[in-house]
Amino acid sequence: MKKELLISIITFFIAAPVSFAAETAGVWEPYNRVVAVVNNKPIVESDLNIRTESAVRMKGKDSSKNKVLDKIISEEILEQTADTEAIQVTEERLDKEIQRMMERSGIKDPEIFRKKIEAEQGMSIQQFRHEIRNQIIVEQIIMIVVEQTPPSQK
């Protein structure tokens, strides 16, 4: 009796996963397709779709998938270069830059500035901060490149 019970339990644990796998085998669909690779880092279709939808919502922005993919690739190269060069943009630095922008435009209230960004740029404040962060990184990369140019090539 114990032997039959043990065989039944073993059979259940062996057969159950096989039958579950057989039931779900035809249901699986690929979630993400790699659309580009930047230095061994894949860019997947779902990210491209999200960014393209976002670009469509932004006023005056080119929302073709090719343009959006080009922008994603450029940003990835920028991020990888920043990592290689140990460039970091802190939240404090980002806040100071945005504060300077507010002062130049004569706005003191952050909420008014946020609304202006959304109305004029067609992007959220998070997207705007991301863009400003990338601009700071580009400036720092340029400074590194300029400083590393040999004197004979200046």
Backbone as JSON Lines, residues from 0, in Angstrom:
{"i":0,"aa":"M","n":[0.82,-1.19,0.0],"ca":[0.0,0.0,0.0],"c":[0.86,1.25,0.0]}
{"i":1,"aa":"K","n":[1.86,1.28,0.85],"ca":[2.74,2.43,0.91],"c":[3.51,2.58,-0.39]}
{"i":2,"aa":"K","n":[3.88,1.44,-0.96],"ca":[4.63,1.47,-2.21],"c":[3.77,2.04,-3.33]}
{"i":3,"aa":"E","n":[2.5,1.67,-3.4],"ca":[1.59,2.19,-4.43],"c":[1.35,3.69,-4.24]}
{"i":4,"aa":"L","n":[1.22,4.13,-2.99],"ca":[1.03,5.55,-2.7],"c":[2.25,6.35,-3.12]}
{"i":5,"aa":"L","n":[3.43,5.81,-2.81],"ca":[4.67,6.47,-3.18],"c":[4.8,6.56,-4.7]}
{"i":6,"aa":"I","n":[4.45,5.52,-5.41],"ca":[4.51,5.52,-6.88],"c":[3.5,6.53,-7.43]}
{"i":7,"aa":"S","n":[2.32,6.61,-6.85],"ca":[1.32,7.58,-7.29],"c":[1.8,9.02,-7.11]}
{"i":8,"aa":"I","n":[2.41,9.3,-5.96],"ca":[2.92,10.64,-5.68],"c":[4.04,11.0,-6.65]}
{"i":9,"aa":"I","n":[4.96,10.07,-6.87],"ca":[6.07,10.32,-7.79],"c":[5.54,10.54,-9.2]}
{"i":10,"aa":"T","n":[4.59,9.73,-9.63],"ca":[4.0,9.87,-10.96],"c":[3.33,11.23,-11.1]}
{"i":11,"aa":"F","n":[2.61,11.67,-10.07],"ca":[1.95,12.97,-10.11],"c":[2.96,14.09,-10.31]}
{"i":12,"aa":"F","n":[4.03,14.08,-9.54],"ca":[5.01,15.16,-9.62],"c":[5.81,15.12,-10.93]}
{"i":13,"aa":"I","n":[5.91,13.97,-11.55],"ca":[6.6,13.88,-12.84],"c":[5.64,14.26,-13.97]}
{"i":14,"aa":"A","n":[4.4,13.8,-13.91],"ca":[3.45,14.02,-15.0],"c":[2.84,15.42,-14.98]}
{"i":15,"aa":"A","n":[2.64,16.0,-13.81],"ca":[1.99,17.31,-13.72],"c":[2.74,18.39,-14.49]}
{"i":16,"aa":"P","n":[4.05,18.54,-14.28],"ca":[4.75,19.58,-15.04],"c":[4.72,19.34,-16.54]}
{"i":17,"aa":"V","n":[4.77,18.08,-16.96],"ca":[4.73,17.76,-18.38],"c":[3.39,18.15,-18.97]}
{"i":18,"aa":"S","n":[2.29,17.82,-18.29],"ca":[0.98,18.16,-18.82],"c":[0.77,19.68,-18.79]}
{"i":19,"aa":"F","n":[1.28,20.38,-17.77],"ca":[1.16,21.84,-17.71],"c":[1.93,22.47,-18.86]}
{"i":20,"aa":"A","n":[3.14,21.95,-19.11],"ca":[3.95,22.48,-20.21],"c":[3.27,22.24,-21.54]}
{"i":21,"aa":"A","n":[2.63,21.08,-21.7],"ca":[1.93,20.77,-22.95],"c":[0.75,21.7,-23.15]}
{"i":22,"aa":"E","n":[0.04,22.03,-22.06],"ca":[-1.11,22.92,-22.16],"c":[-0.71,24.34,-22.52]}
{"i":23,"aa":"T","n":[0.42,24.81,-22.03],"ca":[0.82,26.2,-22.26],"c":[1.75,26.37,-23.44]}
{"i":24,"aa":"A","n":[2.2,25.28,-24.05],"ca":[3.2,25.38,-25.11],"c":[2.71,26.21,-26.29]}
{"i":25,"aa":"G","n":[1.46,26.07,-26.67],"ca":[0.95,26.8,-27.82],"c":[0.53,28.23,-27.5]}
{"i":26,"aa":"V","n":[0.55,28.63,-26.25],"ca":[0.07,29.93,-25.83],"c":[1.16,30.99,-25.84]}
{"i":27,"aa":"W","n":[2.38,30.58,-25.71],"ca":[3.49,31.53,-25.58],"c":[3.69,32.32,-26.85]}
{"i":28,"aa":"E","n":[3.87,33.63,-26.67],"ca":[4.18,34.51,-27.79],"c":[5.38,35.36,-27.4]}
{"i":29,"aa":"P","n":[6.18,35.73,-28.36],"ca":[7.33,36.57,-28.01],"c":[6.86,37.92,-27.52]}
{"i":30,"aa":"Y","n":[7.43,38.37,-26.41],"ca":[7.04,39.66,-25.82],"c":[7.86,40.78,-26.43]}
{"i":31,"aa":"N","n":[9.13,40.55,-26.57],"ca":[10.03,41.59,-27.05],"c":[10.91,41.06,-28.16]}
{"i":32,"aa":"R","n":[11.06,41.88,-29.14],"ca":[11.95,41.57,-30.25],"c":[13.05,42.61,-30.22]}
{"i":33,"aa":"V","n":[14.28,42.19,-30.36],"ca":[15.41,43.12,-30.38],"c":[15.4,43.85,-31.71]}
{"i":34,"aa":"V","n":[15.37,45.2,-31.64],"ca":[15.34,46.0,-32.86],"c":[16.69,46.63,-33.17]}
{"i":35,"aa":"A","n":[17.56,46.71,-32.15],"ca":[18.91,47.25,-32.35],"c":[19.78,46.79,-31.18]}
{"i":36,"aa":"V","n":[21.09,46.81,-31.4],"ca":[22.04,46.48,-30.35],"c":[23.12,47.56,-30.36]}
{"i":37,"aa":"V","n":[23.37,48.14,-29.17],"ca":[24.4,49.15,-29.03],"c":[25.46,48.62,-28.07]}
{"i":38,"aa":"N","n":[26.62,48.28,-28.61],"ca":[27.71,47.72,-27.79],"c":[27.22,46.6,-26.88]}
{"i":39,"aa":"N","n":[26.58,45.61,-27.46],"ca":[26.07,44.43,-26.77],"c":[24.86,44.68,-25.88]}
{"i":40,"aa":"K","n":[24.29,45.87,-25.88],"ca":[23.08,46.13,-25.11],"c":[21.9,46.2,-26.08]}
{"i":41,"aa":"P","n":[20.92,45.31,-25.91],"ca":[19.79,45.3,-26.84],"c":[18.8,46.43,-26.57]}
{"i":42,"aa":"I","n":[18.2,46.9,-27.65],"ca":[17.07,47.82,-27.58],"c":[15.88,47.0,-28.08]}
{"i":43,"aa":"V","n":[14.85,46.89,-27.25],"ca":[13.75,46.01,-27.58],"c":[12.56,46.78,-28.11]}
{"i":44,"aa":"E","n":[11.73,46.07,-28.86],"ca":[10.6,46.66,-29.55],"c":[9.61,47.34,-28.59]}
{"i":45,"aa":"S","n":[9.41,46.76,-27.41],"ca":[8.45,47.37,-26.49],"c":[8.92,48.76,-26.05]}
{"i":46,"aa":"D","n":[10.24,48.93,-25.82],"ca":[10.77,50.25,-25.47],"c":[10.58,51.23,-26.64]}
{"i":47,"aa":"L","n":[10.85,50.76,-27.83],"ca":[10.67,51.6,-29.02],"c":[9.21,52.02,-29.16]}
{"i":48,"aa":"N","n":[8.29,51.09,-28.94],"ca":[6.86,51.42,-29.05],"c":[6.43,52.45,-28.01]}
{"i":49,"aa":"I","n":[6.9,52.28,-26.78],"ca":[6.56,53.23,-25.72],"c":[7.06,54.62,-26.06]}
{"i":50,"aa":"R","n":[8.32,54.69,-26.5],"ca":[8.91,56.0,-26.83],"c":[8.24,56.61,-28.06]}
{"i":51,"aa":"T","n":[7.84,55.78,-29.03],"ca":[7.16,56.29,-30.22],"c":[5.8,56.86,-29.84]}
{"i":52,"aa":"E","n":[5.07,56.15,-28.98],"ca":[3.77,56.66,-28.51],"c":[3.94,57.97,-27.76]}
{"i":53,"aa":"S","n":[4.98,58.06,-26.97],"ca":[5.27,59.29,-26.24],"c":[5.58,60.44,-27.21]}
{"i":54,"aa":"A","n":[6.35,60.14,-28.25],"ca":[6.71,61.16,-29.24],"c":[5.47,61.64,-29.99]}
{"i":55,"aa":"V","n":[4.52,60.76,-30.23],"ca":[3.28,61.14,-30.91],"c":[2.5,62.14,-30.05]}
{"i":56,"aa":"R","n":[2.52,61.94,-28.73],"ca":[1.8,62.84,-27.82],"c":[2.49,64.2,-27.68]}
{"i":57,"aa":"M","n":[3.8,64.25,-27.95],"ca":[4.54,65.51,-27.81],"c":[4.3,66.39,-29.02]}
{"i":58,"aa":"K","n":[4.08,67.64,-28.77],"ca":[3.79,68.57,-29.85],"c":[5.04,68.86,-30.67]}
{"i":59,"aa":"G","n":[4.89,68.85,-31.99],"ca":[5.97,69.24,-32.88],"c":[7.15,68.29,-32.93]}
{"i":60,"aa":"K","n":[7.0,67.09,-32.41],"ca":[8.11,66.14,-32.42],"c":[7.9,65.13,-33.55]}
{"i":61,"aa":"D","n":[9.01,64.74,-34.19],"ca":[8.96,63.72,-35.23],"c":[8.76,62.37,-34.54]}
{"i":62,"aa":"S","n":[7.7,61.69,-34.91],"ca":[7.35,60.47,-34.2],"c":[7.52,59.21,-35.04]}
{"i":63,"aa":"S","n":[8.23,59.28,-36.16],"ca":[8.43,58.07,-36.94],"c":[9.31,57.12,-36.12]}
{"i":64,"aa":"K","n":[9.05,55.84,-36.28],"ca":[9.81,54.84,-35.5],"c":[11.3,54.93,-35.77]}
{"i":65,"aa":"N","n":[11.68,55.21,-37.0],"ca":[13.11,55.32,-37.32],"c":[13.76,56.48,-36.59]}
{"i":66,"aa":"K","n":[13.09,57.62,-36.53],"ca":[13.64,58.78,-35.82],"c":[13.74,58.49,-34.33]}
{"i":67,"aa":"V","n":[12.71,57.87,-33.78],"ca":[12.72,57.54,-32.36],"c":[13.82,56.53,-32.06]}
{"i":68,"aa":"L","n":[13.97,55.53,-32.92],"ca":[15.04,54.54,-32.73],"c":[16.41,55.21,-32.78]}
{"i":69,"aa":"D","n":[16.59,56.14,-33.72],"ca":[17.86,56.88,-33.79],"c":[18.13,57.62,-32.48]}
{"i":70,"aa":"K","n":[17.1,58.22,-31.92],"ca":[17.26,58.95,-30.66],"c":[17.6,58.0,-29.51]}
{"i":71,"aa":"I","n":[16.94,56.84,-29.46],"ca":[17.23,55.85,-28.42],"c":[18.68,55.38,-28.54]}
{"i":72,"aa":"I","n":[19.12,55.11,-29.76],"ca":[20.5,54.66,-29.98],"c":[21.48,55.74,-29.54]}
{"i":73,"aa":"S","n":[21.21,56.99,-29.91],"ca":[22.09,58.1,-29.51],"c":[22.15,58.23,-28.0]}
{"i":74,"aa":"E","n":[21.01,58.11,-27.34],"ca":[20.98,58.21,-25.89],"c":[21.75,57.06,-25.24]}
{"i":75,"aa":"E","n":[21.63,55.88,-25.81],"ca":[22.36,54.72,-25.25],"c":[23.86,54.9,-25.41]}
{"i":76,"aa":"I","n":[24.29,55.39,-26.56],"ca":[25.72,55.67,-26.76],"c":[26.18,56.73,-25.77]}
{"i":77,"aa":"L","n":[25.37,57.74,-25.58],"ca":[25.68,58.81,-24.62],"c":[25.82,58.25,-23.21]}
{"i":78,"aa":"E","n":[24.87,57.41,-22.79],"ca":[24.91,56.82,-21.45],"c":[26.14,55.92,-21.29]}
{"i":79,"aa":"Q","n":[26.46,55.13,-22.31],"ca":[27.62,54.26,-22.23],"c":[28.91,55.06,-22.16]}
{"i":80,"aa":"T","n":[28.97,56.15,-22.92],"ca":[30.16,57.01,-22.87],"c":[30.27,57.66,-21.5]}
{"i":81,"aa":"A","n":[29.14,58.1,-20.96],"ca":[29.15,58.7,-19.62],"c":[29.64,57.69,-18.59]}
{"i":82,"aa":"D","n":[29.21,56.45,-18.71],"ca":[29.68,55.41,-17.79],"c":[31.18,55.18,-17.94]}
{"i":83,"aa":"T","n":[31.64,55.11,-19.17],"ca":[33.06,54.89,-19.44],"c":[33.91,56.01,-18.87]}
{"i":84,"aa":"E","n":[33.44,57.24,-19.01],"ca":[34.18,58.41,-18.55],"c":[33.86,58.78,-17.1]}
{"i":85,"aa":"A","n":[33.04,57.96,-16.44],"ca":[32.64,58.19,-15.05],"c":[31.96,59.54,-14.85]}
{"i":86,"aa":"I","n":[31.13,59.91,-15.81],"ca":[30.37,61.16,-15.72],"c":[29.06,60.86,-15.01]}
{"i":87,"aa":"Q","n":[28.81,61.62,-13.96],"ca":[27.56,61.47,-13.22],"c":[26.9,62.83,-13.08]}
{"i":88,"aa":"V","n":[25.62,62.85,-13.3],"ca":[24.85,64.07,-13.1],"c":[23.94,63.82,-11.91]}
{"i":89,"aa":"T","n":[24.25,64.49,-10.81],"ca":[23.46,64.3,-9.59],"c":[22.14,65.04,-9.7]}
{"i":90,"aa":"E","n":[21.21,64.65,-8.87],"ca":[19.92,65.34,-8.81],"c":[20.12,66.81,-8.42]}
{"i":91,"aa":"E","n":[21.08,67.05,-7.53],"ca":[21.37,68.41,-7.11],"c":[21.84,69.26,-8.29]}
{"i":92,"aa":"R","n":[22.73,68.71,-9.09],"ca":[23.23,69.44,-10.27],"c":[22.1,69.7,-11.25]}
{"i":93,"aa":"L","n":[21.26,68.71,-11.44],"ca":[20.12,68.84,-12.34],"c":[19.15,69.91,-11.82]}
{"i":94,"aa":"D","n":[18.88,69.88,-10.53],"ca":[18.0,70.89,-9.93],"c":[18.56,72.3,-10.1]}
{"i":95,"aa":"K","n":[19.88,72.45,-9.93],"ca":[20.51,73.77,-10.08],"c":[20.38,74.27,-11.52]}
{"i":96,"aa":"E","n":[20.57,73.38,-12.47],"ca":[20.46,73.77,-13.88],"c":[19.03,74.19,-14.2]}
{"i":97,"aa":"I","n":[18.07,73.45,-13.71],"ca":[16.66,73.8,-13.96],"c":[16.33,75.11,-13.25]}
{"i":98,"aa":"Q","n":[16.87,75.34,-12.07],"ca":[16.67,76.6,-11.36],"c":[17.22,77.78,-12.18]}
{"i":99,"aa":"R","n":[18.4,77.59,-12.77],"ca":[18.98,78.64,-13.64],"c":[18.08,78.92,-14.83]}
{"i":100,"aa":"M","n":[17.52,77.87,-15.4],"ca":[16.61,78.04,-16.54],"c":[15.36,78.81,-16.13]}
{"i":101,"aa":"M","n":[14.86,78.52,-14.94],"ca":[13.69,79.24,-14.43],"c":[14.02,80.71,-14.24]}
{"i":102,"aa":"E","n":[15.18,81.0,-13.67],"ca":[15.59,82.39,-13.45],"c":[15.74,83.13,-14.76]}
{"i":103,"aa":"R","n":[16.35,82.5,-15.77],"ca":[16.52,83.14,-17.08],"c":[15.19,83.45,-17.74]}
{"i":104,"aa":"S","n":[14.2,82.61,-17.49],"ca":[12.89,82.86,-18.1],"c":[11.99,83.69,-17.19]}
{"i":105,"aa":"G","n":[12.51,84.11,-16.04],"ca":[11.76,84.99,-15.14],"c":[10.65,84.29,-14.37]}
{"i":106,"aa":"I","n":[10.77,82.99,-14.19],"ca":[9.75,82.22,-13.47],"c":[10.32,81.79,-12.13]}
{"i":107,"aa":"K","n":[9.55,82.03,-11.07],"ca":[10.01,81.64,-9.73],"c":[9.28,80.41,-9.2]}
{"i":108,"aa":"D","n":[8.08,80.19,-9.67],"ca":[7.26,79.09,-9.18],"c":[7.51,77.83,-10.02]}
{"i":109,"aa":"P","n":[7.98,76.74,-9.39],"ca":[8.24,75.5,-10.14],"c":[7.0,74.94,-10.85]}
{"i":110,"aa":"E","n":[5.84,75.14,-10.27],"ca":[4.61,74.63,-10.89],"c":[4.3,75.38,-12.19]}
{"i":111,"aa":"I","n":[4.51,76.67,-12.19],"ca":[4.31,77.47,-13.41],"c":[5.32,77.04,-14.48]}
{"i":112,"aa":"F","n":[6.56,76.8,-14.05],"ca":[7.59,76.35,-14.98],"c":[7.21,74.99,-15.57]}
{"i":113,"aa":"R","n":[6.73,74.08,-14.74],"ca":[6.31,72.75,-15.21],"c":[5.22,72.88,-16.27]}
{"i":114,"aa":"K","n":[4.23,73.74,-15.99],"ca":[3.14,73.94,-16.95],"c":[3.65,74.53,-18.25]}
{"i":115,"aa":"K","n":[4.61,75.45,-18.15],"ca":[5.19,76.06,-19.34],"c":[5.91,75.01,-20.17]}
{"i":116,"aa":"I","n":[6.67,74.14,-19.52],"ca":[7.38,73.06,-20.23],"c":[6.39,72.14,-20.93]}
{"i":117,"aa":"E","n":[5.34,71.76,-20.22],"ca":[4.34,70.87,-20.81],"c":[3.66,71.52,-22.01]}
{"i":118,"aa":"A","n":[3.35,72.84,-21.88],"ca":[2.65,73.53,-22.96],"c":[3.57,73.8,-24.16]}
{"i":119,"aa":"E","n":[4.79,74.28,-23.89],"ca":[5.68,74.67,-24.98],"c":[6.48,73.52,-25.56]}
{"i":120,"aa":"Q","n":[6.93,72.63,-24.72],"ca":[7.77,71.52,-25.18],"c":[6.95,70.26,-25.45]}
{"i":121,"aa":"G","n":[5.77,70.18,-24.88],"ca":[4.93,69.0,-25.07],"c":[5.47,67.77,-24.37]}
{"i":122,"aa":"M","n":[6.15,67.97,-23.23],"ca":[6.71,66.83,-22.51],"c":[6.49,67.01,-21.01]}
{"i":123,"aa":"S","n":[6.54,65.9,-20.31],"ca":[6.39,65.95,-18.86],"c":[7.67,66.49,-18.24]}
{"i":124,"aa":"I","n":[7.59,66.87,-16.99],"ca":[8.78,67.39,-16.29],"c":[9.84,66.29,-16.17]}
{"i":125,"aa":"Q","n":[9.42,65.03,-16.05],"ca":[10.38,63.93,-15.99],"c":[11.14,63.79,-17.31]}
{"i":126,"aa":"Q","n":[10.43,63.9,-18.41],"ca":[11.07,63.85,-19.72],"c":[12.01,65.04,-19.9]}
{"i":127,"aa":"F","n":[11.57,66.2,-19.45],"ca":[12.39,67.41,-19.54],"c":[13.67,67.24,-18.73]}
{"i":128,"aa":"R","n":[13.56,66.72,-17.51],"ca":[14.74,66.48,-16.67],"c":[15.7,65.5,-17.36]}
{"i":129,"aa":"H","n":[15.15,64.48,-18.0],"ca":[15.98,63.52,-18.73],"c":[16.74,64.21,-19.86]}
{"i":130,"aa":"E","n":[16.06,65.08,-20.59],"ca":[16.7,65.82,-21.68],"c":[17.8,66.74,-21.15]}
{"i":131,"aa":"I","n":[17.54,67.43,-20.04],"ca":[18.54,68.32,-19.45],"c":[19.73,67.51,-18.95]}
{"i":132,"aa":"R","n":[19.48,66.38,-18.35],"ca":[20.56,65.49,-17.89],"c":[21.45,65.09,-19.07]}
{"i":133,"aa":"N","n":[20.83,64.73,-20.19],"ca":[21.61,64.36,-21.37],"c":[22.43,65.53,-21.9]}
{"i":134,"aa":"Q","n":[21.86,66.74,-21.87],"ca":[22.6,67.93,-22.31],"c":[23.83,68.17,-21.43]}
{"i":135,"aa":"I","n":[23.68,67.99,-20.14],"ca":[24.81,68.17,-19.22],"c":[25.88,67.12,-19.52]}
{"i":136,"aa":"I","n":[25.47,65.89,-19.77],"ca":[26.42,64.82,-20.08],"c":[27.17,65.15,-21.37]}
{"i":137,"aa":"V","n":[26.45,65.63,-22.39],"ca":[27.1,65.99,-23.65],"c":[28.12,67.1,-23.42]}
{"i":138,"aa":"E","n":[27.76,68.1,-22.63],"ca":[28.7,69.19,-22.33],"c":[29.96,68.65,-21.66]}
{"i":139,"aa":"Q","n":[29.78,67.73,-20.73],"ca":[30.94,67.18,-20.02],"c":[31.8,66.32,-20.94]}
{"i":140,"aa":"I","n":[31.17,65.57,-21.82],"ca":[31.93,64.76,-22.78],"c":[32.73,65.68,-23.71]}
{"i":141,"aa":"I","n":[32.12,66.75,-24.15],"ca":[32.83,67.71,-25.01],"c":[34.03,68.29,-24.27]}
{"i":142,"aa":"M","n":[33.85,68.64,-23.0],"ca":[34.96,69.17,-22.22],"c":[36.09,68.15,-22.12]}
{"i":143,"aa":"I","n":[35.76,66.89,-21.94],"ca":[36.78,65.83,-21.85],"c":[37.52,65.71,-23.17]}
{"i":144,"aa":"V","n":[36.78,65.69,-24.27],"ca":[37.39,65.54,-25.59],"c":[38.29,66.73,-25.9]}
{"i":145,"aa":"V","n":[37.83,67.94,-25.62],"ca":[38.62,69.14,-25.9],"c":[39.89,69.15,-25.07]}
{"i":146,"aa":"E","n":[39.8,68.79,-23.81],"ca":[40.97,68.77,-22.94],"c":[41.96,67.68,-23.31]}
{"i":147,"aa":"Q","n":[41.5,66.61,-23.95],"ca":[42.39,65.51,-24.28],"c":[43.01,65.63,-25.66]}
{"i":148,"aa":"T","n":[42.68,66.7,-26.38],"ca":[43.26,66.89,-27.69],"c":[44.74,67.24,-27.56]}
{"i":149,"aa":"P","n":[45.62,66.51,-28.22],"ca":[47.04,66.82,-28.13],"c":[47.33,68.25,-28.6]}
{"i":150,"aa":"P","n":[48.31,68.93,-27.99],"ca":[48.63,70.31,-28.34],"c":[48.93,70.48,-29.83]}
{"i":151,"aa":"S","n":[49.51,69.49,-30.45],"ca":[49.86,69.59,-31.87],"c":[48.63,69.65,-32.77]}
{"i":152,"aa":"Q","n":[47.48,69.21,-32.24],"ca":[46.26,69.19,-33.04],"c":[45.31,70.33,-32.69]}
{"i":153,"aa":"K","n":[45.71,71.22,-31.8],"ca":[44.84,72.33,-31.41],"c":[44.93,73.47,-32.39]}
